[in-house]
Amino acid sequence: SQQGEEDPQALSIQEGENATMNCSYKTSINNLQWYRQNSGRGLVHLILIRSNEREKHSGRLRVTLDTSKKSSSLLITASRAADTASYFCATLYTGANSKLTFGKGITLSVRP
Amino acid sequence: NAGVMQNPRHLVRRRGQEARLRCSPMKGHSHVYWYRQLPEEGLKFMVYLQKENIIDESGMPKERFSAEFPKEGPSILRIQQVVRGDSAAYFCASSPDFVGNEQYFGPGTRLTVT
């Protein structure tokens, strides 16, 4: 299976702390994307990082990509209770005909 | 600009009935994707369509499932003779012309088979 794997499966932190989530994948990619899903809702796109990029920022989000290790990390700084959600990484594999492959997700709980 | 719309939001079917799930992509988007999500699981790709064409259906079960995206109207995911194992959340996403970019997701249809 080419499915990416997120780590940890669940994360619980205090409001104000930073949250770091990791994603590993198996073969070469065109890009890697992070999505958020609030309970009972659809997914919301957070950030996309291309295979030739190493780091990207968007507000309180910072994503890194290490293609040599086939891994990515998502850092949420100064977390808020509203960040409580499931986070998924999705990879677009080279030659995948635009099909995104999602991991099983990380459940983040931010305690107020 | 309305987002991706899906209806119904909740659908209950008895075993053996048919389920029809509808998806209207964002305005200007010509690519539609269907995913299935089981509880505590990630999204599983089912099918990728462009107007009047199925591009990739490698994630679709071989039987009972079909999808279309006609020239006019929404994309339809059709499940015939539903079984309890079909109970899941079905999400539709759309993207603009350039494939491989971010996808915009609808709120999902939660199918329950009794």
PDB file of C-alpha atoms in Angstrom:
ATOM      1  CA  SER A   1       0.000   0.000   0.000  1.00  0.00           C
ATOM      2  CA  GLN A   2       1.232   3.503  -0.754  1.00  0.00           C
ATOM      3  CA  GLN A   3      -0.728   4.997   2.113  1.00  0.00           C
ATOM      4  CA  GLY A   4       1.129   7.575   4.161  1.00  0.00           C
ATOM      5  CA  GLU A   5       1.361   7.147   7.894  1.00  0.00           C
ATOM      6  CA  GLU A   6       0.901   9.900  10.427  1.00  0.00           C
ATOM      7  CA  ASP A   7       2.541   9.924  13.808  1.00  0.00           C
ATOM      8  CA  PRO A   8       1.432  10.094  16.556  1.00  0.00           C
ATOM      9  CA  GLN A   9      -2.100   8.742  16.193  1.00  0.00           C
ATOM     10  CA  ALA A  10      -3.338  11.038  18.929  1.00  0.00           C
ATOM     11  CA  LEU A  11      -1.902  14.135  20.580  1.00  0.00           C
ATOM     12  CA  SER A  12      -3.178  16.062  23.577  1.00  0.00           C
ATOM     13  CA  ILE A  13      -1.629  19.403  24.519  1.00  0.00           C
ATOM     14  CA  GLN A  14      -2.376  22.512  26.528  1.00  0.00           C
ATOM     15  CA  GLU A  15      -3.548  25.681  24.829  1.00  0.00           C
ATOM     16  CA  GLY A  16      -0.552  27.830  23.943  1.00  0.00           C
ATOM     17  CA  GLU A  17       1.788  24.893  23.390  1.00  0.00           C
ATOM     18  CA  ASN A  18       3.114  23.849  19.996  1.00  0.00           C
ATOM     19  CA  ALA A  19       1.837  20.728  18.260  1.00  0.00           C
ATOM     20  CA  THR A  20       4.067  18.699  15.962  1.00  0.00           C
ATOM     21  CA  MET A  21       2.637  16.014  13.720  1.00  0.00           C
ATOM     22  CA  ASN A  22       4.604  13.794  11.384  1.00  0.00           C
ATOM     23  CA  CYS A  23       3.838  11.979   8.176  1.00  0.00           C
ATOM     24  CA  SER A  24       5.909   9.366   6.370  1.00  0.00           C
ATOM     25  CA  TYR A  25       5.345   8.040   2.886  1.00  0.00           C
ATOM     26  CA  LYS A  26       6.760   5.357   0.665  1.00  0.00           C
ATOM     27  CA  THR A  27       7.636   6.426  -2.879  1.00  0.00           C
ATOM     28  CA  SER A  28       8.526   9.624  -4.687  1.00  0.00           C
ATOM     29  CA  ILE A  29       5.926  12.367  -4.669  1.00  0.00           C
ATOM     30  CA  ASN A  30       4.910  15.444  -6.610  1.00  0.00           C
ATOM     31  CA  ASN A  31       3.538  17.165  -3.566  1.00  0.00           C
ATOM     32  CA  LEU A  32       2.314  16.587  -0.046  1.00  0.00           C
ATOM     33  CA  GLN A  33      -0.728  18.272   1.457  1.00  0.00           C
ATOM     34  CA  TRP A  34      -2.115  18.650   4.970  1.00  0.00           C
ATOM     35  CA  TYR A  35      -5.822  18.771   5.684  1.00  0.00           C
ATOM     36  CA  ARG A  36      -7.881  19.327   8.814  1.00  0.00           C
ATOM     37  CA  GLN A  37     -11.197  17.702   9.621  1.00  0.00           C
ATOM     38  CA  ASN A  38     -13.434  18.871  12.405  1.00  0.00           C
ATOM     39  CA  SER A  39     -15.732  16.246  13.859  1.00  0.00           C
ATOM     40  CA  GLY A  40     -18.576  15.428  11.484  1.00  0.00           C
ATOM     41  CA  ARG A  41     -17.347  17.794   8.795  1.00  0.00           C
ATOM     42  CA  GLY A  42     -15.553  17.681   5.479  1.00  0.00           C
ATOM     43  CA  LEU A  43     -11.827  18.229   5.097  1.00  0.00           C
ATOM     44  CA  VAL A  44     -10.295  21.662   4.841  1.00  0.00           C
ATOM     45  CA  HIS A  45      -7.060  22.159   2.947  1.00  0.00           C
ATOM     46  CA  LEU A  46      -4.312  23.703   5.092  1.00  0.00           C
ATOM     47  CA  ILE A  47      -1.119  23.759   3.095  1.00  0.00           C
ATOM     48  CA  LEU A  48       0.599  22.180   0.095  1.00  0.00           C
ATOM     49  CA  ILE A  49       4.334  21.644  -0.209  1.00  0.00           C
ATOM     50  CA  ARG A  50       5.928  20.572  -3.470  1.00  0.00           C
ATOM     51  CA  SER A  51       8.691  18.009  -3.764  1.00  0.00           C
ATOM     52  CA  ASN A  52      11.278  20.695  -4.550  1.00  0.00           C
ATOM     53  CA  GLU A  53      10.377  22.734  -1.449  1.00  0.00           C
ATOM     54  CA  ARG A  54      11.737  22.136   2.026  1.00  0.00           C
ATOM     55  CA  GLU A  55       9.667  24.409   4.208  1.00  0.00           C
ATOM     56  CA  LYS A  56       6.493  26.442   3.984  1.00  0.00           C
ATOM     57  CA  HIS A  57       4.639  28.743   6.338  1.00  0.00           C
ATOM     58  CA  SER A  58       1.042  29.788   6.562  1.00  0.00           C
ATOM     59  CA  GLY A  59       0.025  31.796   9.611  1.00  0.00           C
ATOM     60  CA  ARG A  60       0.671  29.602  12.650  1.00  0.00           C
ATOM     61  CA  LEU A  61       1.403  26.588  10.463  1.00  0.00           C
ATOM     62  CA  ARG A  62       4.851  25.457   9.420  1.00  0.00           C
ATOM     63  CA  VAL A  63       5.362  22.456   7.174  1.00  0.00           C
ATOM     64  CA  THR A  64       8.671  20.815   6.372  1.00  0.00           C
ATOM     65  CA  LEU A  65       9.438  18.165   3.804  1.00  0.00           C
ATOM     66  CA  ASP A  66      12.458  15.844   3.782  1.00  0.00           C
ATOM     67  CA  THR A  67      12.366  13.846   0.570  1.00  0.00           C
ATOM     68  CA  SER A  68      15.488  11.881   1.517  1.00  0.00           C
ATOM     69  CA  LYS A  69      13.665  10.539   4.568  1.00  0.00           C
ATOM     70  CA  LYS A  70      10.280  10.534   2.838  1.00  0.00           C
ATOM     71  CA  SER A  71       8.731  12.427   5.692  1.00  0.00           C
ATOM     72  CA  SER A  72       6.949  15.680   6.475  1.00  0.00           C
ATOM     73  CA  SER A  73       6.044  17.467   9.639  1.00  0.00           C
ATOM     74  CA  LEU A  74       3.278  19.917  10.457  1.00  0.00           C
ATOM     75  CA  LEU A  75       3.902  22.340  13.298  1.00  0.00           C
ATOM     76  CA  ILE A  76       1.087  24.383  14.789  1.00  0.00           C
ATOM     77  CA  THR A  77       2.456  27.121  17.009  1.00  0.00           C
ATOM     78  CA  ALA A  78       0.641  28.682  19.951  1.00  0.00           C
ATOM     79  CA  SER A  79      -2.208  26.207  19.710  1.00  0.00           C
ATOM     80  CA  ARG A  80      -5.795  27.154  20.484  1.00  0.00           C
ATOM     81  CA  ALA A  81      -8.770  25.086  21.570  1.00  0.00           C
ATOM     82  CA  ALA A  82     -10.228  25.691  18.101  1.00  0.00           C
ATOM     83  CA  ASP A  83      -7.314  23.718  16.614  1.00  0.00           C
ATOM     84  CA  THR A  84      -8.839  20.560  18.078  1.00  0.00           C
ATOM     85  CA  ALA A  85      -9.495  18.358  15.042  1.00  0.00           C
ATOM     86  CA  SER A  86      -8.131  15.452  13.030  1.00  0.00           C
ATOM     87  CA  TYR A  87      -5.221  16.210  10.739  1.00  0.00           C
ATOM     88  CA  PHE A  88      -4.429  14.225   7.618  1.00  0.00           C
ATOM     89  CA  CYS A  89      -1.483  14.228   5.303  1.00  0.00           C
ATOM     90  CA  ALA A  90      -2.141  13.412   1.668  1.00  0.00           C
ATOM     91  CA  THR A  91       0.449  12.619  -0.938  1.00  0.00           C
ATOM     92  CA  LEU A  92       0.349  12.979  -4.673  1.00  0.00           C
ATOM     93  CA  TYR A  93       2.648  10.259  -5.902  1.00  0.00           C
ATOM     94  CA  THR A  94       4.623  10.671  -9.097  1.00  0.00           C
ATOM     95  CA  GLY A  95       2.624   9.233 -11.953  1.00  0.00           C
ATOM     96  CA  ALA A  96      -0.451   8.836  -9.767  1.00  0.00           C
ATOM     97  CA  ASN A  97      -2.764  10.524 -12.271  1.00  0.00           C
ATOM     98  CA  SER A  98      -3.659  13.174  -9.688  1.00  0.00           C
ATOM     99  CA  LYS A  99      -4.980  10.711  -7.121  1.00  0.00           C
ATOM    100  CA  LEU A 100      -4.304  11.824  -3.556  1.00  0.00           C
ATOM    101  CA  THR A 101      -3.471   9.139  -0.989  1.00  0.00           C
ATOM    102  CA  PHE A 102      -4.539   9.980   2.562  1.00  0.00           C
ATOM    103  CA  GLY A 103      -3.161   8.692   5.829  1.00  0.00           C
ATOM    104  CA  LYS A 104      -5.356   7.614   8.732  1.00  0.00           C
ATOM    105  CA  GLY A 105      -5.009  10.918  10.496  1.00  0.00           C
ATOM    106  CA  ILE A 106      -3.883  12.360  13.812  1.00  0.00           C
ATOM    107  CA  THR A 107      -6.393  13.376  16.447  1.00  0.00           C
ATOM    108  CA  LEU A 108      -5.277  16.598  18.110  1.00  0.00           C
ATOM    109  CA  SER A 109      -6.915  17.735  21.335  1.00  0.00           C
ATOM    110  CA  VAL A 110      -6.037  21.171  22.651  1.00  0.00           C
ATOM    111  CA  ARG A 111      -7.092  21.644  26.277  1.00  0.00           C
ATOM    112  CA  PRO A 112      -8.182  25.160  27.224  1.00  0.00           C
TER     113      PRO A 112
ATOM    114  CA  ASN B   1     -18.704  31.567  -4.488  1.00  0.00           C
ATOM    115  CA  ALA B   2     -20.466  28.580  -2.971  1.00  0.00           C
ATOM    116  CA  GLY B   3     -18.307  25.696  -1.881  1.00  0.00           C
ATOM    117  CA  VAL B   4     -18.702  22.060  -2.827  1.00  0.00           C
ATOM    118  CA  MET B   5     -22.234  20.958  -2.104  1.00  0.00           C
ATOM    119  CA  GLN B   6     -23.357  17.469  -1.303  1.00  0.00           C
ATOM    120  CA  ASN B   7     -26.799  16.107  -0.712  1.00  0.00           C
ATOM    121  CA  PRO B   8     -28.320  14.550   1.100  1.00  0.00           C
ATOM    122  CA  ARG B   9     -26.239  15.081   4.227  1.00  0.00           C
ATOM    123  CA  HIS B  10     -27.676  11.968   5.828  1.00  0.00           C
ATOM    124  CA  LEU B  11     -29.157   8.994   4.023  1.00  0.00           C
ATOM    125  CA  VAL B  12     -30.682   5.889   5.549  1.00  0.00           C
ATOM    126  CA  ARG B  13     -31.289   2.872   3.372  1.00  0.00           C
ATOM    127  CA  ARG B  14     -32.398  -0.673   4.060  1.00  0.00           C
ATOM    128  CA  ARG B  15     -30.274  -3.532   2.793  1.00  0.00           C
ATOM    129  CA  GLY B  16     -30.941  -4.127  -0.889  1.00  0.00           C
ATOM    130  CA  GLN B  17     -32.059  -0.589  -1.691  1.00  0.00           C
ATOM    131  CA  GLU B  18     -30.221   1.875  -3.886  1.00  0.00           C
ATOM    132  CA  ALA B  19     -28.352   4.931  -2.624  1.00  0.00           C
ATOM    133  CA  ARG B  20     -27.756   8.010  -4.782  1.00  0.00           C
ATOM    134  CA  LEU B  21     -25.312  10.619  -3.547  1.00  0.00           C
ATOM    135  CA  ARG B  22     -25.010  13.968  -5.280  1.00  0.00           C
ATOM    136  CA  CYS B  23     -22.126  16.383  -5.521  1.00  0.00           C
ATOM    137  CA  SER B  24     -22.026  19.839  -7.065  1.00  0.00           C
ATOM    138  CA  PRO B  25     -18.425  21.035  -7.443  1.00  0.00           C
ATOM    139  CA  MET B  26     -17.287  24.560  -6.861  1.00  0.00           C
ATOM    140  CA  LYS B  27     -18.028  26.945  -9.689  1.00  0.00           C
ATOM    141  CA  GLY B  28     -15.379  26.689 -12.351  1.00  0.00           C
ATOM    142  CA  HIS B  29     -14.073  23.318 -11.150  1.00  0.00           C
ATOM    143  CA  SER B  30     -14.132  20.544 -13.712  1.00  0.00           C
ATOM    144  CA  HIS B  31     -12.528  17.765 -11.657  1.00  0.00           C
ATOM    145  CA  VAL B  32     -14.489  15.742  -9.122  1.00  0.00           C
ATOM    146  CA  TYR B  33     -13.245  13.094  -6.705  1.00  0.00           C
ATOM    147  CA  TRP B  34     -15.190  10.736  -4.470  1.00  0.00           C
ATOM    148  CA  TYR B  35     -13.814   9.315  -1.230  1.00  0.00           C
ATOM    149  CA  ARG B  36     -15.159   7.003   1.429  1.00  0.00           C
ATOM    150  CA  GLN B  37     -14.349   7.330   5.118  1.00  0.00           C
ATOM    151  CA  LEU B  38     -15.022   4.657   7.686  1.00  0.00           C
ATOM    152  CA  PRO B  39     -15.077   5.531  11.406  1.00  0.00           C
ATOM    153  CA  GLU B  40     -11.584   6.244  12.785  1.00  0.00           C
ATOM    154  CA  GLU B  41     -10.109   5.822   9.301  1.00  0.00           C
ATOM    155  CA  GLY B  42      -8.655   8.127   6.713  1.00  0.00           C
ATOM    156  CA  LEU B  43     -10.189   8.774   3.351  1.00  0.00           C
ATOM    157  CA  LYS B  44     -10.078   6.090   0.717  1.00  0.00           C
ATOM    158  CA  PHE B  45     -10.040   7.243  -2.885  1.00  0.00           C
ATOM    159  CA  MET B  46     -12.858   5.841  -4.971  1.00  0.00           C
ATOM    160  CA  VAL B  47     -13.085   7.598  -8.316  1.00  0.00           C
ATOM    161  CA  TYR B  48     -11.889  10.660 -10.215  1.00  0.00           C
ATOM    162  CA  LEU B  49     -14.074  12.201 -12.913  1.00  0.00           C
ATOM    163  CA  GLN B  50     -14.048  15.061 -15.315  1.00  0.00           C
ATOM    164  CA  LYS B  51     -17.103  16.196 -17.206  1.00  0.00           C
ATOM    165  CA  GLU B  52     -18.570  13.128 -18.957  1.00  0.00           C
ATOM    166  CA  ASN B  53     -15.406  11.092 -18.354  1.00  0.00           C
ATOM    167  CA  ILE B  54     -14.194   8.678 -15.710  1.00  0.00           C
ATOM    168  CA  ILE B  55     -10.460   9.257 -15.390  1.00  0.00           C
ATOM    169  CA  ASP B  56      -9.557   6.855 -12.603  1.00  0.00           C
ATOM    170  CA  GLU B  57     -11.918   4.399 -10.922  1.00  0.00           C
ATOM    171  CA  SER B  58      -9.268   2.213  -9.343  1.00  0.00           C
ATOM    172  CA  GLY B  59     -10.774   2.674  -5.877  1.00  0.00           C
ATOM    173  CA  MET B  60     -14.293   1.683  -6.816  1.00  0.00           C
ATOM    174  CA  PRO B  61     -15.585  -1.747  -5.814  1.00  0.00           C
ATOM    175  CA  LYS B  62     -16.078  -3.831  -8.919  1.00  0.00           C
ATOM    176  CA  GLU B  63     -19.768  -4.424  -8.318  1.00  0.00           C
ATOM    177  CA  ARG B  64     -22.739  -2.311  -7.255  1.00  0.00           C
ATOM    178  CA  PHE B  65     -20.880   1.025  -7.345  1.00  0.00           C
ATOM    179  CA  SER B  66     -20.927   3.481 -10.224  1.00  0.00           C
ATOM    180  CA  ALA B  67     -20.242   7.170 -10.702  1.00  0.00           C
ATOM    181  CA  GLU B  68     -20.972   9.767 -13.327  1.00  0.00           C
ATOM    182  CA  PHE B  69     -20.378  13.445 -13.931  1.00  0.00           C
ATOM    183  CA  PRO B  70     -22.685  14.494 -16.749  1.00  0.00           C
ATOM    184  CA  LYS B  71     -22.301  17.554 -18.938  1.00  0.00           C
ATOM    185  CA  GLU B  72     -25.110  19.214 -17.022  1.00  0.00           C
ATOM    186  CA  GLY B  73     -25.901  18.692 -13.381  1.00  0.00           C
ATOM    187  CA  PRO B  74     -24.141  17.242 -10.368  1.00  0.00           C
ATOM    188  CA  SER B  75     -21.876  14.255 -10.099  1.00  0.00           C
ATOM    189  CA  ILE B  76     -23.678  11.150  -8.853  1.00  0.00           C
ATOM    190  CA  LEU B  77     -22.285   8.255  -6.859  1.00  0.00           C
ATOM    191  CA  ARG B  78     -24.683   5.348  -7.076  1.00  0.00           C
ATOM    192  CA  ILE B  79     -24.640   2.294  -4.857  1.00  0.00           C
ATOM    193  CA  GLN B  80     -26.983  -0.495  -5.831  1.00  0.00           C
ATOM    194  CA  GLN B  81     -28.256  -3.185  -3.459  1.00  0.00           C
ATOM    195  CA  VAL B  82     -26.617  -1.632  -0.444  1.00  0.00           C
ATOM    196  CA  VAL B  83     -25.208  -3.803   2.342  1.00  0.00           C
ATOM    197  CA  ARG B  84     -24.337  -2.907   5.945  1.00  0.00           C
ATOM    198  CA  GLY B  85     -20.668  -2.632   5.022  1.00  0.00           C
ATOM    199  CA  ASP B  86     -21.500   0.329   2.760  1.00  0.00           C
ATOM    200  CA  SER B  87     -22.312   2.421   5.826  1.00  0.00           C
ATOM    201  CA  ALA B  88     -19.766   5.212   5.833  1.00  0.00           C
ATOM    202  CA  ALA B  89     -19.253   8.891   5.155  1.00  0.00           C
ATOM    203  CA  TYR B  90     -18.848   9.666   1.471  1.00  0.00           C
ATOM    204  CA  PHE B  91     -17.004  12.840   0.577  1.00  0.00           C
ATOM    205  CA  CYS B  92     -16.811  14.611  -2.710  1.00  0.00           C
ATOM    206  CA  ALA B  93     -14.019  17.017  -3.583  1.00  0.00           C
ATOM    207  CA  SER B  94     -13.380  19.225  -6.569  1.00  0.00           C
ATOM    208  CA  SER B  95     -10.395  20.999  -8.033  1.00  0.00           C
ATOM    209  CA  PRO B  96      -9.804  23.477 -10.837  1.00  0.00           C
ATOM    210  CA  ASP B  97      -8.169  22.601 -14.112  1.00  0.00           C
ATOM    211  CA  PHE B  98      -4.659  21.977 -12.877  1.00  0.00           C
ATOM    212  CA  VAL B  99      -4.649  18.547 -11.352  1.00  0.00           C
ATOM    213  CA  GLY B 100      -2.541  17.799  -8.333  1.00  0.00           C
ATOM    214  CA  ASN B 101      -3.382  21.000  -6.519  1.00  0.00           C
ATOM    215  CA  GLU B 102      -5.472  21.315  -3.412  1.00  0.00           C
ATOM    216  CA  GLN B 103      -8.896  19.769  -3.380  1.00  0.00           C
ATOM    217  CA  TYR B 104     -11.984  21.418  -1.941  1.00  0.00           C
ATOM    218  CA  PHE B 105     -14.186  19.086   0.024  1.00  0.00           C
ATOM    219  CA  GLY B 106     -17.897  19.003   0.527  1.00  0.00           C
ATOM    220  CA  PRO B 107     -19.509  18.323   3.930  1.00  0.00           C
ATOM    221  CA  GLY B 108     -20.081  14.666   3.113  1.00  0.00           C
ATOM    222  CA  THR B 109     -23.049  12.320   2.981  1.00  0.00           C
ATOM    223  CA  ARG B 110     -23.390   9.918   5.860  1.00  0.00           C
ATOM    224  CA  LEU B 111     -24.931   6.714   4.626  1.00  0.00           C
ATOM    225  CA  THR B 112     -26.441   4.315   7.122  1.00  0.00           C
ATOM    226  CA  VAL B 113     -27.631   0.926   5.947  1.00  0.00           C
ATOM    227  CA  THR B 114     -30.065  -0.784   8.283  1.00  0.00           C
TER     228      THR B 114
END
